[in-house]
Coordinates of C-alpha atoms in Angstrom, one line a residue:
M13 CA 12.7 -12.7 4.5
N14 CA 15.6 -13.0 7.1
R15 CA 15.7 -9.7 9.2
T16 CA 19.6 -9.0 8.4
S17 CA 19.6 -10.0 5.0
Q18 CA 16.4 -7.7 4.5
L19 CA 18.5 -4.8 5.9
G20 CA 21.7 -5.2 3.8
E21 CA 19.2 -5.8 0.9
F22 CA 17.3 -2.4 2.1
L23 CA 21.3 0.2 2.3
R24 CA 22.6 -2.0 -1.1
T25 CA 19.6 -1.1 -3.1
R26 CA 19.0 2.7 -1.9
R27 CA 22.0 3.4 -1.8
S28 CA 22.6 1.5 -6.0
Q29 CA 19.7 4.7 -6.2
L30 CA 21.5 7.6 -5.2
H31 CA 24.0 9.1 -8.3
P32 CA 27.2 10.6 -6.4
E33 CA 26.0 14.3 -9.2
D34 CA 23.1 14.1 -7.5
L35 CA 24.8 14.5 -4.1
H36 CA 27.2 16.9 -5.9
L37 CA 30.5 14.4 -5.4
P38 CA 32.8 15.1 -7.2
T39 CA 33.9 11.2 -9.6
Y40 CA 36.7 12.5 -12.0
N41 CA 35.6 11.2 -15.0
E42 CA 35.7 7.5 -13.0
R43 CA 34.2 4.7 -15.0
R44 CA 32.3 3.2 -12.1
R45 CA 31.9 -0.5 -12.4
V46 CA 28.1 -0.4 -10.6
P47 CA 25.1 1.8 -10.6
G48 CA 24.6 4.5 -7.7
L49 CA 27.1 4.7 -4.4
R50 CA 30.1 3.5 -3.6
R51 CA 29.7 2.1 -0.2
E52 CA 33.2 4.2 0.7
E53 CA 31.5 8.0 -0.8
L54 CA 28.0 6.5 1.1
A55 CA 29.9 6.2 4.9
L56 CA 31.9 9.3 4.3
L57 CA 28.0 10.9 3.6
A58 CA 27.4 9.1 6.6
G59 CA 29.5 9.9 8.7
V60 CA 30.6 6.7 9.8
S61 CA 33.6 4.7 8.7
A62 CA 33.8 2.7 4.9
S63 CA 34.3 -0.1 7.0
Y64 CA 32.0 -0.1 9.9
Y65 CA 29.7 0.5 7.3
T66 CA 30.7 -2.5 5.4
R67 CA 30.1 -4.7 8.2
L68 CA 26.5 -3.5 8.6
E69 CA 25.3 -3.7 4.6
Q70 CA 26.7 -7.3 4.6
G71 CA 25.2 -8.0 8.1
Q72 CA 28.1 -8.2 10.0
S73 CA 27.5 -6.1 12.5
Q74 CA 24.6 -5.9 15.0
S75 CA 25.5 -2.9 17.3
A76 CA 23.9 0.6 14.9
S77 CA 22.2 2.5 16.6
P78 CA 20.2 4.7 16.4
E79 CA 21.8 7.7 15.8
V80 CA 23.6 5.9 13.3
L81 CA 21.0 5.0 11.6
D82 CA 19.9 8.7 12.1
A83 CA 23.1 9.7 9.6
I84 CA 22.2 6.9 7.1
A85 CA 19.5 7.8 7.0
R86 CA 20.1 11.4 5.8
A87 CA 22.7 10.1 3.5
L88 CA 20.4 8.7 1.8
R89 CA 17.9 10.9 2.0
L90 CA 15.4 8.4 3.3
D91 CA 12.5 10.1 4.2
E92 CA 10.4 9.7 7.6
S93 CA 8.5 7.0 6.9
E94 CA 11.9 4.7 4.9
R95 CA 14.0 6.2 8.2
R96 CA 11.6 4.4 10.6
H97 CA 11.2 1.1 8.2
L98 CA 15.4 1.5 7.9
H99 CA 15.0 1.0 12.1
D100 CA 12.7 -1.6 11.4
L101 CA 15.1 -3.6 9.5
A102 CA 18.0 -3.6 12.3
E103 CA 15.6 -3.6 15.5
V104 CA 16.6 -7.2 15.4
D105 CA 20.4 -6.5 15.8
R106 CA 20.3 -4.5 19.2
G107 CA 18.6 -7.8 21.5
R108 CA 15.2 -8.6 21.1
P109 CA 15.6 -12.1 19.8
R110 CA 14.5 -13.4 16.8
H111 CA 11.5 -15.7 16.9
R112 CA 10.3 -18.6 14.5
A113 CA 8.1 -17.5 11.4
R114 CA 4.3 -17.6 12.6
R115 CA 0.6 -17.6 12.3
S116 CA -0.7 -14.6 13.7
A117 CA -4.3 -14.8 15.0
P118 CA -7.6 -14.5 12.5
E119 CA -8.2 -10.9 12.5
R120 CA -12.0 -9.6 12.7
V121 CA -14.1 -6.5 13.0
S122 CA -15.5 -5.1 15.5
E123 CA -18.3 -3.7 16.6
A124 CA -17.7 -0.9 16.8
T125 CA -16.0 -0.4 13.6
R126 CA -20.0 -2.0 11.9
Q127 CA -21.1 0.3 13.2
L128 CA -18.4 3.5 11.7
L129 CA -19.5 0.7 8.5
D130 CA -23.2 2.1 9.5
V131 CA -21.9 5.6 10.2
L132 CA -20.3 6.7 6.4
R133 CA -23.2 4.6 4.6
D134 CA -22.8 8.0 2.6
V135 CA -19.3 7.6 1.6
P136 CA -17.0 5.0 0.5
A137 CA -15.9 2.5 3.3
V138 CA -13.4 -0.6 3.5
V139 CA -12.2 -2.2 7.3
L140 CA -8.5 -4.2 6.1
G141 CA -6.3 -5.8 8.1
L142 CA -2.4 -6.0 8.2
R143 CA -1.7 -6.7 4.9
G144 CA -4.6 -5.9 3.7
D145 CA -7.3 -8.2 3.2
V146 CA -11.0 -6.9 2.8
L147 CA -12.5 -7.2 6.3
A148 CA -15.5 -5.7 5.3
W149 CA -17.2 -3.1 3.1
N150 CA -19.7 -0.8 3.0
R151 CA -22.8 -0.8 -0.1
L152 CA -21.2 2.3 -1.5
G153 CA -16.8 0.2 -0.8
H154 CA -17.8 -2.3 -2.3
A155 CA -19.9 -1.6 -5.2
L156 CA -16.6 1.6 -6.3
F157 CA -13.5 -0.9 -5.0
A158 CA -14.5 -4.3 -6.1
G159 CA -18.4 -3.8 -7.3
H160 CA -17.3 -7.0 -10.1
L161 CA -17.0 -9.4 -6.3
D162 CA -19.7 -10.6 -4.2
F163 CA -20.4 -8.8 -1.1
G164 CA -20.2 -11.0 1.3
A165 CA -16.4 -12.2 0.1
P166 CA -15.0 -10.7 2.8
Q167 CA -17.0 -13.1 5.8
S168 CA -14.8 -15.9 3.5
T169 CA -12.3 -17.3 6.0
A170 CA -11.0 -19.7 3.9
R171 CA -9.3 -16.5 1.7
P172 CA -10.8 -13.3 1.6
P173 CA -9.9 -10.5 -0.9
N174 CA -7.6 -9.3 -0.4
M175 CA -5.9 -5.2 -2.2
A176 CA -2.9 -6.3 -3.3
R177 CA -3.7 -9.6 -4.8
L178 CA -7.3 -7.2 -6.7
V179 CA -4.2 -4.4 -7.6
F180 CA -1.6 -6.9 -9.5
L181 CA -3.6 -9.9 -10.6
D182 CA -7.6 -8.0 -11.2
S183 CA -7.6 -7.1 -14.2
H184 CA -11.5 -4.5 -13.7
T185 CA -9.5 -3.6 -9.9
R186 CA -6.4 -2.7 -13.5
A187 CA -8.8 -0.5 -15.4
L188 CA -10.3 1.3 -12.3
Y189 CA -7.4 3.2 -11.6
A190 CA -6.2 6.0 -14.5
D191 CA -2.4 5.9 -12.9
W192 CA -2.0 2.2 -11.9
P193 CA 1.4 2.4 -11.3
G194 CA 1.3 4.8 -9.2
K195 CA -1.5 2.9 -7.5
A196 CA 0.9 -0.1 -7.6
R197 CA 3.3 1.5 -6.4
A198 CA 2.3 2.7 -3.6
V199 CA 0.6 -1.1 -2.8
V200 CA 4.0 -2.5 -2.8
G201 CA 5.7 0.5 -0.8
N202 CA 2.5 0.2 1.8
L203 CA 3.9 -4.0 1.8
R204 CA 7.3 -3.3 2.7
L205 CA 7.4 -1.2 5.9
V206 CA 4.1 -4.4 7.7
A207 CA 7.2 -6.6 6.6
G208 CA 9.5 -4.9 8.1
R209 CA 7.4 -4.3 10.7
H210 CA 6.3 -8.2 11.2
P211 CA 8.6 -10.2 9.9
E212 CA 7.9 -13.6 11.1
D213 CA 4.3 -13.3 9.9
V214 CA 4.0 -16.5 7.4
L215 CA 1.0 -15.5 5.5
L216 CA 1.9 -11.8 5.0
H217 CA 5.3 -13.9 3.9
A218 CA 2.9 -16.3 1.6
L219 CA 1.0 -13.3 -0.5
V220 CA 4.6 -11.6 -0.7
G221 CA 5.6 -15.1 -2.3
E222 CA 2.8 -15.3 -4.6
L223 CA 2.2 -12.3 -6.0
S224 CA 6.0 -12.1 -6.9
S225 CA 5.3 -15.9 -8.2
H226 CA 2.3 -14.0 -10.7
S227 CA 3.6 -10.7 -11.0
A228 CA 6.2 -9.5 -13.1
E229 CA 5.5 -6.2 -12.1
F230 CA 4.9 -6.8 -8.4
A231 CA 8.4 -8.3 -8.2
T232 CA 10.0 -5.8 -9.9
M233 CA 8.7 -3.1 -7.8
W234 CA 9.4 -5.6 -4.6
A235 CA 12.9 -5.3 -5.6
D236 CA 13.2 -1.6 -5.7
H237 CA 13.0 -1.8 -2.1
R238 CA 10.7 1.9 -2.0
V239 CA 8.7 2.2 1.6
R240 CA 5.3 3.8 1.2
A241 CA 2.7 5.0 4.4
C242 CA -0.3 5.0 2.0
T243 CA -2.6 6.9 4.9
V244 CA -3.3 9.7 2.4
A245 CA -3.4 9.8 -1.1
S246 CA -5.5 10.9 -4.4
Y247 CA -6.6 8.6 -7.5
E248 CA -8.3 9.3 -10.2
M249 CA -10.3 6.4 -10.9
R250 CA -11.8 5.3 -13.9
H251 CA -15.7 3.3 -12.7
P252 CA -17.1 0.7 -14.7
L253 CA -20.5 2.7 -14.3
V254 CA -20.5 5.9 -13.7
G255 CA -16.8 7.0 -16.0
E256 CA -14.0 9.1 -14.3
L257 CA -13.2 11.1 -10.8
T258 CA -11.0 11.9 -8.4
V259 CA -10.7 11.0 -5.0
I260 CA -8.8 10.8 -1.4
Q261 CA -8.3 7.9 -0.1
Q262 CA -7.5 8.1 3.4
T263 CA -7.0 6.4 5.5
L264 CA -8.6 6.0 10.3
S265 CA -6.0 4.6 12.6
H266 CA -7.4 4.2 16.0
G267 CA -4.8 2.1 17.8
P268 CA -3.7 -1.6 17.1
G269 CA -6.2 -3.7 14.5
P270 CA -8.0 -2.9 11.5
D271 CA -8.0 0.2 9.5
V272 CA -10.9 2.0 8.2
V273 CA -10.2 3.4 4.8
V274 CA -12.2 5.8 3.1
A275 CA -12.9 7.4 -0.1
T276 CA -13.5 11.0 -0.4
T277 CA -14.6 14.0 -3.1
E278 CA -15.0 18.1 -3.0
E279 CA -18.0 18.7 -2.7
G280 CA -19.8 20.1 -5.7
S281 CA -17.3 18.5 -7.5
P282 CA -18.4 15.7 -10.5
S283 CA -16.9 12.9 -8.2
R284 CA -19.0 13.9 -5.7
A285 CA -22.2 13.8 -7.8
A286 CA -21.1 10.3 -9.5
V287 CA -20.5 9.1 -5.7
T288 CA -23.9 10.0 -5.2
L289 CA -25.1 8.9 -8.8
L290 CA -22.9 5.2 -7.6
A291 CA -24.3 5.6 -5.0
Q292 CA -28.0 5.7 -6.4
A293 CA -26.9 2.9 -8.5
T294 CA -25.7 -0.4 -6.2
A295 CA -29.4 0.7 -4.1
H296 CA -30.9 -1.0 -6.6
T297 CA -29.5 -3.6 -6.4
T298 CA -28.8 -7.1 -4.0
P299 CA -26.1 -7.0 -1.7
R300 CA -24.7 -9.7 -3.5
G301 CA -25.0 -7.2 -6.7
S302 CA -21.3 -7.0 -9.0
T303 CA -21.4 -5.0 -11.8
G304 CA -22.0 -7.0 -14.3
S305 CA -26.7 -6.3 -13.0
R306 CA -28.5 -4.8 -15.9
T307 CA -30.2 -3.2 -13.1
A308 CA -27.2 -0.5 -12.1
R309 CA -26.4 -0.2 -15.2
Q310 CA -29.5 0.8 -16.6
A311 CA -29.5 3.6 -13.9
V312 CA -26.4 4.8 -14.5
A313 CA -26.7 4.3 -18.6
A314 CA -25.4 8.0 -20.4
P315 CA -23.7 8.4 -23.8
G316 CA -19.7 7.5 -24.2
G317 CA -20.7 5.1 -21.5
T318 CA -19.8 7.4 -18.5
A319 CA -22.1 8.3 -15.6
S320 CA -24.0 12.0 -16.1
R321 CA -22.3 14.9 -14.6
D322 CA -26.1 15.8 -13.1
A323 CA -26.8 13.5 -10.3
R324 CA -28.6 14.4 -7.6
P325 CA -29.5 12.4 -4.4
A326 CA -32.3 10.6 -4.6
E327 CA -35.6 12.5 -4.2
P328 CA -38.0 12.4 -0.6
G329 CA -39.4 8.8 -0.4
R330 CA -37.8 7.4 -4.1
S331 CA -34.7 4.7 -3.1
G332 CA -31.4 6.2 -2.2
P333 CA -27.9 5.1 -1.1
S334 CA -29.1 2.5 2.0
A335 CA -27.4 0.9 5.4
S336 CA -23.9 -0.1 4.5
A337 CA -24.1 -3.8 5.7
G338 CA -23.2 -5.1 8.8

């Protein structure tokens, strides 16, 4: 991914998604050959010359100031994440040396993060790397997001599970989200942000290429140049063991390195009961258990195939949620 062409593609795509009537610009009933705003209209809104904006969009200008970029962001009606992404794409044009595409060092889970997973044993939690690779998960995180996979899959150095691959290429994960298109757009938007910040990452290039070639939906969403920071989002899920539940997925960011993503539920809600029931069900399985486990399915069986909403925590002396595996 060439950084300059990415800037131009981003500007052209986002300009095409704005319509004159959205901005109360006169059109005089003219028939337009291309959708969206014209370059001169966008330049007028941003307060720059049409020739300068054209050079910027074509990658011929290498000195866009932060103030000009902010003016263009306002004209394009970009949100804060999109504005930062625009600055990331333009940063190389302000004198930062170009680098060859390179392979990043392997991502590892620190002992402190493993202890955090253990403390969060009653909350589904996963540790995600830069590109969405699953580096670790606790028992509930595994059961909620990918119980059909082997629990030890994140320890696979060759090809650990990747959230983007799961969302676009795995039928179980696609069925897991009631609003799959919304989840898919969030995944693509986050990958766009990462690509803007790490344009030389070889593995990221390979992931985008793989997803583009195997999923027409991903290719279409990627070409849309939408960006989105997935720090907090609410999702309705349809879990094969415990039925419907609503979770808030939020990232616990603690500086550089892998992120811990947790899925929380409202206290006293049916969703909280479903997570409690899932914890009880997975306590009866081995760490390598999957959603195909007969014991787990029997533990949550209910008429209609959904979890009983009368689930309660295990009584003292009975099996309850186990500690997450390190």
